[in-house]
Coordinates of C-alpha atoms and ligand atoms in Angstrom, one line a residue:
Chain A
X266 CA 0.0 0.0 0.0
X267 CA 1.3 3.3 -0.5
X268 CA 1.7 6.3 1.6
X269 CA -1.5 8.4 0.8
X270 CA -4.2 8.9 3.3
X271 CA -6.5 10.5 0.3
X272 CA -7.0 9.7 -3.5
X273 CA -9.1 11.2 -5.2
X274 CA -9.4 10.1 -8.9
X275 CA -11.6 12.1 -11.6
X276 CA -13.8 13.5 -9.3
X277 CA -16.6 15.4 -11.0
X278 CA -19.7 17.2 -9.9
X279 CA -22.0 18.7 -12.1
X280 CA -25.2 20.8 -10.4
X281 CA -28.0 20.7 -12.8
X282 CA -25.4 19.5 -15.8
X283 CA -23.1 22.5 -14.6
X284 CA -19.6 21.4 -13.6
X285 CA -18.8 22.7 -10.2
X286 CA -15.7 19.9 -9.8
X287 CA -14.4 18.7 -13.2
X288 CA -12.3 15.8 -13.4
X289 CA -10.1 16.3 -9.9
X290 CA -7.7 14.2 -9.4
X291 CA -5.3 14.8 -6.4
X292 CA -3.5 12.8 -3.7
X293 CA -2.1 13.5 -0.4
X294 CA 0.4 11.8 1.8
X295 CA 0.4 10.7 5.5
X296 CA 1.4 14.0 7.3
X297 CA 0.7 16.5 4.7
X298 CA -0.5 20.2 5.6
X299 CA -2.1 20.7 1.6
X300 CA -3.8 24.4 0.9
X301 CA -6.7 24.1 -1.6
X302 CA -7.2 27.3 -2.9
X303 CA -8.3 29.1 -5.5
X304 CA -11.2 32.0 -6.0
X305 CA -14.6 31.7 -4.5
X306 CA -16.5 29.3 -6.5
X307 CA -13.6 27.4 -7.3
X308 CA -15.3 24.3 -6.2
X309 CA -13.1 23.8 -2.8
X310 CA -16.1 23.7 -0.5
X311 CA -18.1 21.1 -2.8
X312 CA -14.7 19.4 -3.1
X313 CA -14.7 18.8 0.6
X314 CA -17.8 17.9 1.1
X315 CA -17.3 14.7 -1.3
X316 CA -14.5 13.8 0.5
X317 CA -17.1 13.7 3.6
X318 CA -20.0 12.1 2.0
X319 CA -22.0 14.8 2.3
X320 CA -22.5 15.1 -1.5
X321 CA -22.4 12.6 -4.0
X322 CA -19.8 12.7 -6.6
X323 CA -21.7 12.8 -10.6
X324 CA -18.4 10.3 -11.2
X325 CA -15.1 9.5 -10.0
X326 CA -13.7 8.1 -6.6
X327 CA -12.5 9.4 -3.4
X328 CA -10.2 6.9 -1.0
X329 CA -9.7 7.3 2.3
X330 CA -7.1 5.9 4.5
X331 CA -7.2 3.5 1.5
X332 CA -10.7 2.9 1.6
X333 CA -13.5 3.7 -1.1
X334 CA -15.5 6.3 1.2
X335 CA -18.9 5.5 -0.6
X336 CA -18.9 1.6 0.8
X337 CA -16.8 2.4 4.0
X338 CA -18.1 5.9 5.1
X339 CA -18.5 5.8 8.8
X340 CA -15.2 3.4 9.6
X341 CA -13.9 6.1 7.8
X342 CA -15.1 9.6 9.6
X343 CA -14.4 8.0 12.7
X344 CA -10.6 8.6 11.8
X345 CA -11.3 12.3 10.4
X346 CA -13.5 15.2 11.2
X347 CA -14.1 18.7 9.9
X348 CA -14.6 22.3 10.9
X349 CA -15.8 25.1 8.8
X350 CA -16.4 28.9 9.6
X351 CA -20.0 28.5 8.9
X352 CA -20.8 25.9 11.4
X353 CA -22.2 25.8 14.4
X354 CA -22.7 23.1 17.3
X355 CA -26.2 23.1 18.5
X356 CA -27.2 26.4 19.8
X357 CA -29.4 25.2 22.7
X358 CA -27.0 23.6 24.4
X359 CA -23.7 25.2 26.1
X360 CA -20.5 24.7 24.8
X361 CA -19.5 21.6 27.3
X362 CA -22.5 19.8 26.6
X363 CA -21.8 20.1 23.0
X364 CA -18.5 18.6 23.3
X365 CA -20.0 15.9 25.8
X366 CA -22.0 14.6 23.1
X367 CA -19.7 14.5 20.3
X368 CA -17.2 12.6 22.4
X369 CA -19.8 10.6 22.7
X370 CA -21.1 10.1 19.2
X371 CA -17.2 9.4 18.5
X372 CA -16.4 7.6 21.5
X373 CA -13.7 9.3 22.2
X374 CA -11.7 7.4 25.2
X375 CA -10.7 9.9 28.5
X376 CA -13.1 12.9 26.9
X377 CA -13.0 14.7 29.8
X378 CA -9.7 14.8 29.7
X379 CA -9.8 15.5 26.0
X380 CA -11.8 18.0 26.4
X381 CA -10.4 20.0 29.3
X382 CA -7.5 20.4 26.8
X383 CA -8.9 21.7 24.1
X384 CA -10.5 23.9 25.8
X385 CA -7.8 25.0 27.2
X386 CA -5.3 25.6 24.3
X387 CA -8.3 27.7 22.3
X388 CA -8.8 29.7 25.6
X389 CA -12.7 29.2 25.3
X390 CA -12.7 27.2 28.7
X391 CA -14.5 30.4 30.3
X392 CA -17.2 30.1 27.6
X393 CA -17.6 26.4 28.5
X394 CA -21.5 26.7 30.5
X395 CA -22.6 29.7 27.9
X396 CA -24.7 28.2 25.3
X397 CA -23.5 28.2 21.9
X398 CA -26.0 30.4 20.4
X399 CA -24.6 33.0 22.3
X400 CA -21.2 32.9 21.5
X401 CA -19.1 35.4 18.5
X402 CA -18.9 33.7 15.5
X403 CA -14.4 33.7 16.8
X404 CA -15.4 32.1 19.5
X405 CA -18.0 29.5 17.8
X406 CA -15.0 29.2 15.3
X407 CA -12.6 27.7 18.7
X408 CA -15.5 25.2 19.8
X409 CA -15.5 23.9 15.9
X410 CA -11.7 23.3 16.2
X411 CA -12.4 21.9 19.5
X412 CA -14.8 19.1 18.2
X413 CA -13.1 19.0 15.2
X414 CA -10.3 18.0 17.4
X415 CA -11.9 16.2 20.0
X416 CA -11.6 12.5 18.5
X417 CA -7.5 13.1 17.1
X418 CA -8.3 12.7 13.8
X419 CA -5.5 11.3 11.7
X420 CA -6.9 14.0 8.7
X421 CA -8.6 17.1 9.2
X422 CA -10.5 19.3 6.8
X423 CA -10.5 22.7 7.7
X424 CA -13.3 25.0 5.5
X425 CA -11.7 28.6 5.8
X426 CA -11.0 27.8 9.8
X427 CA -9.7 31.3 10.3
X428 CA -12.2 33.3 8.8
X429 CA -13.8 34.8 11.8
X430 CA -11.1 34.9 14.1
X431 CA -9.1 37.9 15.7
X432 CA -4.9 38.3 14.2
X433 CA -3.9 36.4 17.8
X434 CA -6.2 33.7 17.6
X435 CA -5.7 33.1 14.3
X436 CA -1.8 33.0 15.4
X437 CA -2.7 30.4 18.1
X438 CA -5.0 28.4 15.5
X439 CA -1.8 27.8 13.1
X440 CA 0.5 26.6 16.4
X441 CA -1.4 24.2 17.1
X442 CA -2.6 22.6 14.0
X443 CA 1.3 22.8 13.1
X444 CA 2.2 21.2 16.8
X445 CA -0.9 18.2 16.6
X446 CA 0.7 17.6 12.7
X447 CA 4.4 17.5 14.0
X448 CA 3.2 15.3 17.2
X449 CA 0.7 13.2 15.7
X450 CA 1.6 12.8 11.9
X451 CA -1.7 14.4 11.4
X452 CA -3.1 15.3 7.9
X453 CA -4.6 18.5 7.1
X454 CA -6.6 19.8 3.9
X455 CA -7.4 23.4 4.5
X456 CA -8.7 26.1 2.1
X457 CA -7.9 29.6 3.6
X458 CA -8.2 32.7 1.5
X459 CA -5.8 33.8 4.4
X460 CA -2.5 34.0 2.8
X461 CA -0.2 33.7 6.3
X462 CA -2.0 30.2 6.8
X463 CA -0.7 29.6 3.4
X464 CA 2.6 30.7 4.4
X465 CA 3.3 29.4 7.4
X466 CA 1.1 26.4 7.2
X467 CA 0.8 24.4 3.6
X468 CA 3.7 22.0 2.7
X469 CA 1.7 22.1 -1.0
X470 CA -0.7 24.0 -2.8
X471 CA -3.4 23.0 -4.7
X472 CA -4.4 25.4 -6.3
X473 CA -8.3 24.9 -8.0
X474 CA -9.9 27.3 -10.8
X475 CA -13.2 26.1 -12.0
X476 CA -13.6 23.0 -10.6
X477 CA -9.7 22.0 -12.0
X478 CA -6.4 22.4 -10.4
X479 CA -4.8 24.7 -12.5
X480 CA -1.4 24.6 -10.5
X481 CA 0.2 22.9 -7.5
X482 CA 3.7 22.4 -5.8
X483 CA 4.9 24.5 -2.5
X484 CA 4.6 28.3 -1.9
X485 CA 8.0 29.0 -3.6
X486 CA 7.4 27.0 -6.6
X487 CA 3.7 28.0 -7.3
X488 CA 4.7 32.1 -7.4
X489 CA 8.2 31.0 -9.6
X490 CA 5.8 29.3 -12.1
X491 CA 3.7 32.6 -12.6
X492 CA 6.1 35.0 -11.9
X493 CA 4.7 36.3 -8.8
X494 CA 5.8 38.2 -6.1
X495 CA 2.9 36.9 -3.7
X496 CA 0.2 34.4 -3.6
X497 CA -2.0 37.4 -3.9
X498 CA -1.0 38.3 -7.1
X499 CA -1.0 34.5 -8.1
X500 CA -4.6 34.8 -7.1
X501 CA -5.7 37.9 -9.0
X502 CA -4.1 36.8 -12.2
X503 CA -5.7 33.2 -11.6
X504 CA -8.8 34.8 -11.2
X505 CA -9.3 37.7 -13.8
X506 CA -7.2 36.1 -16.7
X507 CA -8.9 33.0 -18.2
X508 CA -5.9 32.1 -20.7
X509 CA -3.8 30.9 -18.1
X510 CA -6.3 28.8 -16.8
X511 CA -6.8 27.1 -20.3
X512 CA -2.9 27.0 -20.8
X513 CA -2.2 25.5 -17.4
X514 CA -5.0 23.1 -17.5
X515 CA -3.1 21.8 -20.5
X516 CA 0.5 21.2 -19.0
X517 CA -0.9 19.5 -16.1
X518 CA -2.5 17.1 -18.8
Chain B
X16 CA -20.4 -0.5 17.9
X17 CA -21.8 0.5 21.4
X18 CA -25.0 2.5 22.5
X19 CA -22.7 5.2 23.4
X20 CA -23.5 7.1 20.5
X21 CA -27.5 6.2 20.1
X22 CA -27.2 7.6 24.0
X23 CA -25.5 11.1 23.4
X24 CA -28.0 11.2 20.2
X25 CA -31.1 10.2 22.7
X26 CA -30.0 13.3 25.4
X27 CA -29.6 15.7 22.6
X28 CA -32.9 15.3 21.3
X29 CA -34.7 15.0 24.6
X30 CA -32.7 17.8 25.9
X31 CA -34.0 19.8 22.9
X32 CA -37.1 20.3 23.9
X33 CA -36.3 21.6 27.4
X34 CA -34.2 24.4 26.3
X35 CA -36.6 27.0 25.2
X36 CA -40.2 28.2 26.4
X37 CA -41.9 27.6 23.0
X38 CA -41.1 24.7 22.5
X39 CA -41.8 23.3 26.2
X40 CA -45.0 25.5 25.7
X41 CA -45.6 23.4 22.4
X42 CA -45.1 20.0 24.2
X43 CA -46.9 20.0 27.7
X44 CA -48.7 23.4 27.8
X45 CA -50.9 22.9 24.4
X46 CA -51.6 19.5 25.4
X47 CA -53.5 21.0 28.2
X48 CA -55.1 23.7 26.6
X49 CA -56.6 21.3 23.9
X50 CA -57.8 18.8 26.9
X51 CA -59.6 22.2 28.5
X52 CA -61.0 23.3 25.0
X53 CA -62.5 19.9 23.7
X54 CA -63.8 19.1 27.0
X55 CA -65.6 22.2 27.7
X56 CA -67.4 22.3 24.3
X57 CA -68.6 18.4 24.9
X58 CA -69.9 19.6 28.2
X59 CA -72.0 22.3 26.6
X60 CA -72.8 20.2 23.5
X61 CA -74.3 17.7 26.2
X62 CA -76.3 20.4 28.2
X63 CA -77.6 21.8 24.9
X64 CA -78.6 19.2 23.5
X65 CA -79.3 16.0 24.7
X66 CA -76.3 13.6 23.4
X67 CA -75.7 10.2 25.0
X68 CA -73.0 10.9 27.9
X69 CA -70.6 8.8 25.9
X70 CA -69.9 11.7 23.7
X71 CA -68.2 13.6 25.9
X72 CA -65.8 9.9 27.0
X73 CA -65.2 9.8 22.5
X74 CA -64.3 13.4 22.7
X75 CA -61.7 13.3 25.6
X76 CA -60.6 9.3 24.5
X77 CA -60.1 11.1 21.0
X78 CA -58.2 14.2 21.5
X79 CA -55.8 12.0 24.3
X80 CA -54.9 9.7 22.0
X81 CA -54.5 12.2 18.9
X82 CA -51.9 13.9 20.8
X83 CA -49.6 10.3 20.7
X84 CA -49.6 10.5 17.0
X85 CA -49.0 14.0 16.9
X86 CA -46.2 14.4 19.5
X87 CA -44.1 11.1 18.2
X88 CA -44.1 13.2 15.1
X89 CA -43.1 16.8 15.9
X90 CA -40.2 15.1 18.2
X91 CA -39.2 13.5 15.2
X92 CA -39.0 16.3 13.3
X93 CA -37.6 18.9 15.8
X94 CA -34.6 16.9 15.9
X95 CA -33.4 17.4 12.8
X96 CA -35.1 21.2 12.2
X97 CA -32.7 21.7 15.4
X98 CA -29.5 21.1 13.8
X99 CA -30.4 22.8 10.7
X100 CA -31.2 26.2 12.8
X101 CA -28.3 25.9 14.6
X102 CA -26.4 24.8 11.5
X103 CA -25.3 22.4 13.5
X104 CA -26.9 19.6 10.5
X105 CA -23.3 19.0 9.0
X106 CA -21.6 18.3 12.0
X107 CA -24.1 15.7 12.5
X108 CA -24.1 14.2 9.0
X109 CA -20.4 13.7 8.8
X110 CA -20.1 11.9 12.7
X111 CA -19.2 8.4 12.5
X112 CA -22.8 7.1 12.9
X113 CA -24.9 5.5 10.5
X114 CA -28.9 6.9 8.9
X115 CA -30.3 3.9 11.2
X116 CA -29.5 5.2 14.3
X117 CA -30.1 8.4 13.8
X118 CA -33.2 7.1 13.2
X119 CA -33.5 4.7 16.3
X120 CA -32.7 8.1 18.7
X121 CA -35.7 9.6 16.9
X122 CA -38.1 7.1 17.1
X123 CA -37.3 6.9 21.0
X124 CA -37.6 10.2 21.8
X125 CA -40.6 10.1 20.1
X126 CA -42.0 7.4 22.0
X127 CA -41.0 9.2 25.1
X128 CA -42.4 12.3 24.2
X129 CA -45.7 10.4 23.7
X130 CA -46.0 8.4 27.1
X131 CA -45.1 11.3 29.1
X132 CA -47.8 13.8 27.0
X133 CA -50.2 10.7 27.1
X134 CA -49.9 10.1 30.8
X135 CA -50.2 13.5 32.2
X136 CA -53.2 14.3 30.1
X137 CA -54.5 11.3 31.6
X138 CA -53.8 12.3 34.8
X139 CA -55.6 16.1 34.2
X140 CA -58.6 14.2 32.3
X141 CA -58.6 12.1 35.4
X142 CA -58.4 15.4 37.9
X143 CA -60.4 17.9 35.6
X144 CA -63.0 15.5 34.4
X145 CA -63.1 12.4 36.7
X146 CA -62.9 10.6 33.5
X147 CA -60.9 7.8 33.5
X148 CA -58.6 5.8 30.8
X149 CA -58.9 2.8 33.0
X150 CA -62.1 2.0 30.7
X151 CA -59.9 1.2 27.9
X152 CA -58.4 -1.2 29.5
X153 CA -55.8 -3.1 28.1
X154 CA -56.4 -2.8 24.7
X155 CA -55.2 0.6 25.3
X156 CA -51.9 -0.3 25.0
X157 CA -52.3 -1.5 21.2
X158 CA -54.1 1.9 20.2
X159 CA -51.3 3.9 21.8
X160 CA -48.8 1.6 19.7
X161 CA -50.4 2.1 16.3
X162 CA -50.4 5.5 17.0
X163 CA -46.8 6.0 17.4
X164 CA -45.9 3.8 14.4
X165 CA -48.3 6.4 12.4
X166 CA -46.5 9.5 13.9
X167 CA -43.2 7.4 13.3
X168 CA -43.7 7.4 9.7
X169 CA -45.2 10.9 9.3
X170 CA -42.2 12.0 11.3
X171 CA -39.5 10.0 9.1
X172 CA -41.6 11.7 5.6
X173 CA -41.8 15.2 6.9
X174 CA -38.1 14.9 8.1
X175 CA -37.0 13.5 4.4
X176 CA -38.7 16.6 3.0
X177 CA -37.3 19.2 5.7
X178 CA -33.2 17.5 4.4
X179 CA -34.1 17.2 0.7
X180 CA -36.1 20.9 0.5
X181 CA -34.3 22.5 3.9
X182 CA -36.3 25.0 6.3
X183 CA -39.2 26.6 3.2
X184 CA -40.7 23.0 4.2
X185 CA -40.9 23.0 8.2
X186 CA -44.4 24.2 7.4
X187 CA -45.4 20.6 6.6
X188 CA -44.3 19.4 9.6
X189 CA -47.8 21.4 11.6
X190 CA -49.6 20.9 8.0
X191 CA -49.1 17.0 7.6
X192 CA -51.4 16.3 10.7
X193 CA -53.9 19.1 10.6
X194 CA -54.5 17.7 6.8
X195 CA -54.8 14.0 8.2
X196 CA -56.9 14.4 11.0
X197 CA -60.3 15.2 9.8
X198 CA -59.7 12.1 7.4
X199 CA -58.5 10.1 10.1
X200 CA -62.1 9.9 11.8
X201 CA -61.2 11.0 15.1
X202 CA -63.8 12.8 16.4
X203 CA -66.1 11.4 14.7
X204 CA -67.3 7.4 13.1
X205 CA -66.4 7.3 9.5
X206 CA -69.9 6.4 8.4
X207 CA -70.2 10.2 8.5
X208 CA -68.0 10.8 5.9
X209 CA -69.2 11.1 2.2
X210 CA -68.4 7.9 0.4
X211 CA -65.5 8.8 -1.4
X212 CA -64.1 10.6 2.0
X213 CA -64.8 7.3 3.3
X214 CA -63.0 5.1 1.2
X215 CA -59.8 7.4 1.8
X216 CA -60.5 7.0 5.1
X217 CA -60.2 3.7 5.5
X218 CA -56.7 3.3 4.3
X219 CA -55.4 5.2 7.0
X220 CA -54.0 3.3 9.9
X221 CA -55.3 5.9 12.7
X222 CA -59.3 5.6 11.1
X223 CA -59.2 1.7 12.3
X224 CA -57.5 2.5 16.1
X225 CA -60.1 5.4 16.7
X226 CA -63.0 2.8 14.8
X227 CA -61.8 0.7 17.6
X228 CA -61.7 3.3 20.6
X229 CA -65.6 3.9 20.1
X230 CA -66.7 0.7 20.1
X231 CA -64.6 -0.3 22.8
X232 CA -66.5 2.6 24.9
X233 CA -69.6 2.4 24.0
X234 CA -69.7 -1.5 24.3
X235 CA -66.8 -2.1 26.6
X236 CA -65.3 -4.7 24.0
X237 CA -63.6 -4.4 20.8
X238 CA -63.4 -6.5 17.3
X239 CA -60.2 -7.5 16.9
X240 CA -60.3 -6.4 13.1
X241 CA -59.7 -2.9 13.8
X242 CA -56.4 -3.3 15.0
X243 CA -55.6 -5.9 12.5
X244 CA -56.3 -3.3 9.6
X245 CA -54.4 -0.8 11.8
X246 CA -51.4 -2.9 12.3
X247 CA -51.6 -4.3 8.7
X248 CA -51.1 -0.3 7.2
X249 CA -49.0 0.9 9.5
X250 CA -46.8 -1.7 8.7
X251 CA -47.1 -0.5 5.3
X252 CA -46.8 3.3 6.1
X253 CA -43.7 2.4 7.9
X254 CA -42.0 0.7 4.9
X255 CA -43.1 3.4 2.4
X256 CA -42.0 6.2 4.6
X257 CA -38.4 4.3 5.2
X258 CA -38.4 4.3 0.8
X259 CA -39.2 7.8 0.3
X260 CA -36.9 8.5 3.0
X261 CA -34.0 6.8 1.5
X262 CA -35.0 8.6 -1.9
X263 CA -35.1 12.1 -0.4
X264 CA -32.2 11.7 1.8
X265 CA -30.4 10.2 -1.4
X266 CA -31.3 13.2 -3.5
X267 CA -30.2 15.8 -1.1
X268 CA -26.8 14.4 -1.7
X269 CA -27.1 14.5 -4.9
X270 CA -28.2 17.9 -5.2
X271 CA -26.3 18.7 -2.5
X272 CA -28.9 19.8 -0.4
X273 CA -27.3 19.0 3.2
X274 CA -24.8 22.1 2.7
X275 CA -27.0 24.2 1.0
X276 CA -29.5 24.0 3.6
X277 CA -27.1 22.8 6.6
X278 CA -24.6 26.2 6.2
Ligands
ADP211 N1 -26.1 22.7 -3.8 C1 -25.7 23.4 -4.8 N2 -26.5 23.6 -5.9 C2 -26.1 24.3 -7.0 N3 -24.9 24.9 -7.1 C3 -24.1 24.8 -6.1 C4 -24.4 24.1 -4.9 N4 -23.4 24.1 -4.0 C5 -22.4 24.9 -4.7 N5 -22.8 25.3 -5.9 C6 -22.1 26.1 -6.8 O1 -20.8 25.5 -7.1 C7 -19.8 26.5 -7.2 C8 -18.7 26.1 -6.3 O2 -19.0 26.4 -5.0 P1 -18.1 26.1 -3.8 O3 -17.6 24.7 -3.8 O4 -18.8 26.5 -2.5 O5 -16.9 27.1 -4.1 P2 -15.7 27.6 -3.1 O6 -15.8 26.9 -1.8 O7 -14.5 27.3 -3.9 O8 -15.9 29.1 -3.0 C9 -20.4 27.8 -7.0 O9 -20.7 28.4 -8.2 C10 -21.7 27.5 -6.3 O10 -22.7 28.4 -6.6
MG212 MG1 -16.0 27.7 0.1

């Protein structure tokens, strides 16, 4: 068996015969922090909520852990979870509850323990007996990475994690995702439109236009191959000039 | 697999319904209210007029047992209309826990729900009226049971639509019932329905178990038959309801319904 946690081969998703994903194919290895960017649209939300059985693909495969996630799903998001910026956990219960019964749904073994911690290291342990409804959508961010967390995934999708959360937070956020990858081996798709999580974070870019990846490879080689200066500028020209997009679609073939 | 998660699925959707005033309002206080309302007008109806004392016992037997049906189904349904409001629907979708018992928790709170709605308006009847279940007798049991596998299924339907069509059709969740009960002969024998009203009548499970009540009460025994048509359909309303289920949940992925509705 090789080393990738995820496959994903020709991956297509057409919305009433509309190609949102077209033809994906991508793979990421054991350990791997991957950015999947690209402008809004792109098809990186839909992407990632294939890979989590939440929608079904038109065609293609997605493997998991080396398993085919349409027979296998639930032995495989035991081993994974996701957070996204537009989530909530239920609003009618406070935050500790919330965590309670996550644990329990993914039996997670010492989850008071488990959960102390995390509270703890996304300072939200004072918010713990407010409900959920009531919190900032920062601090309803924290609790997301906190059940996100709770049942040590061995990969992690993260949809736009940082998008509501203050420049220190955000900070904090990337320290620890980088210390539970170092300690734990743990693998992380994230699409940010936050260029420092890009930075500091992603060992390799995917970078998605239309429903394709139109360019990948680390921070330094992605802003070589279009002459860049940033990933900014990578972005605009990726998103107002549609020749490069044709072109590069081509090479990657 | 162990219960652990069909237990943290059964407190969050018992819990539910304790967190907010409307919705504790919608579950015991209502309840009462009807009891009050149906009771007083039989009382009157009687003084008026000069109906057989049993109408008043069909009246309060009626709307009691109604209320089974009704609340299995809205604590199916709140579950999930829940999560969506709190947008809380992906994070359950994607935990490690199959449709089935998602499901199972439902179904139980349901039950729950039911008993506990069923029992104190029994007790209030009992208080308020003097009038007393106990005349039932044991067959009450298999009334009560065919009225929660109806509510079941009307719950499981109304909870396909509310994933595959999101919150524009929580409507039908209060709809669903209100349209069913004036076919459902509740209040009334089904022999005064216009034939054609009758013959839909008949194929719903709840017509047979409210047949049944009145005969039980007005001649303190009961043909077995009803309960046999009632068991028979619900068994079929059960297995439909799982299909269209399956369907609609099946074609929210597709269309991708769960995160267009879930976010
Ligand atoms: N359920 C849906 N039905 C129809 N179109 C959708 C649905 N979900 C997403 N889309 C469309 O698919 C495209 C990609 O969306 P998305 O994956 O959310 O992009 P991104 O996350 O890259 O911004 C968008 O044009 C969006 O309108
Ligand atoms: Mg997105």
């Amino acid at each position: 068996m090789n080393n990738n946690i995820v496959e994903v081969i020709n991956l297509t998703k057409q919305f009433k015969n509309t190609p949102v994903v077209n033809d994906l194919s991508f793979s990421v290895s054991k350990g791997e922090i991957v950015g999947l960017l690209g402008a809004n649209g792109a098809g990186k939300t839909t992407t990632m909520h294939m890979m989590l059985g939440l929608i079904k693909p038109t065609y293609g495969q997605i493997k998991i852990f080396g398993h085919d996630l349409d027979s296998q799903k639930n032995k495989i998001l035991k081993r994974m979870n996701f957070a996204s910026a537009y989530q909530s956990l239920s609003h009618n219960f406070t935050v500790q509850e919330n965590l309670n019964i996550f644990a329990d749904i993914y039996e997670v073994e010492k989850s008071k323990q488990r959960i102390e911690y995390l509270l703890e290291i996304f300072e939200v342990s004072p918010l713990r007996n407010k409900l959920t409804g009531g919190l900032s959508s920062g601090e309803k961010t924290r609790v997301n990475l906190c059940k996100a967390l709770l049942n040590s995934p061995e990969l992690l999708l993260l949809d736009e994690p940082t998008a509501s959360l203050d420049p220190y937070i955000a900070d904090k956020t990337r320290q620890i995702l980088a210390q539970m990858q170092a300690e734990n081996n743990m693998t992380i798709i994230n699409t940010s439109h936050n260029m420092i999580d890009v930075h500091e974070l992603c060992h390799r870019i995917l970078f998605m236009q239309k429903g394709k990846i139109v360019a990948q490879g680390s921070v330094g080689e992605i802003m070589a191959k279009f002459g860049s200066e940033s990933l900014d500028e990578v972005y605009i020209s990726l998103s107002t000039n549609d020749s490069i997009y044709i072109e590069e679609v081509k090479t990657l073939k | 697999m162990t219960l652990r998660p069909l237990r943290a699925l059964i407190y969050k959707n018992s819990i539910i319904w304790l967190r907010s005033g409307f919705r504790l309002a919608d579950f015991v206080f209502f309840p009462m209210v009807d009891l009050a309302v149906w009771g007083f007008v039989t009382i009157y109806i009687s003084q008026i007029s000069h109906a057989l004392p049993s109408v008043f016992i069909f009246m309060l037997s009626a709307i009691i047992l109604w209320t089974v049906q009704f609340r299995a189904q809205q604590a199916i349904c709140l579950s999930f209309l829940d999560d969506i409001e709190s947008h809380n629907l992906l994070n359950i979708f994607i935990a490690p826990v199959g449709v089935v018992t998602h499901i199972a928790a439902c179904y139980l709170v349901g039950f729950l729900q039911a008993l506990f709605v069923f029992i104190l308006q029994a007790v209030v009847a009992y208080l308020g009226y003097s009038f007393s279940f106990a005349v039932i007798g044991l067959p009450c049991t298999l009334l009560f049971l065919n009225l929660l596998f109806m509510g079941w299924s009307i719950g499981l339907f109304s909870t396909g639509l509310l994933i595959r069509f999101g919150h524009t059709s929580a409507t039908l969740i209060w709809v669903i019932p209100f349209f069913l009960q004036p076919l459902s002969a509740v209040f009334y024998p089904v022999s005064v329905l216009p034939h054609w009203l009758q013959i839909i009548s008949l194929c719903l499970p709840p017509t047979h178990v409210f047949e049944g009540m009145r005969q039980i009460l007005a001649t303190g025994r009961m043909d077995w038959y009803h309960l046999q048509w009632a068991f028979l359909l619900n068994v079929l309303y059960m297995l439909f309801a799982s299909a269209i289920f399956k369907y609609l949940y099946e074609e929210a992925r597709k269309h991708g319904s769960l995160t267009k509705y879930g976010t």
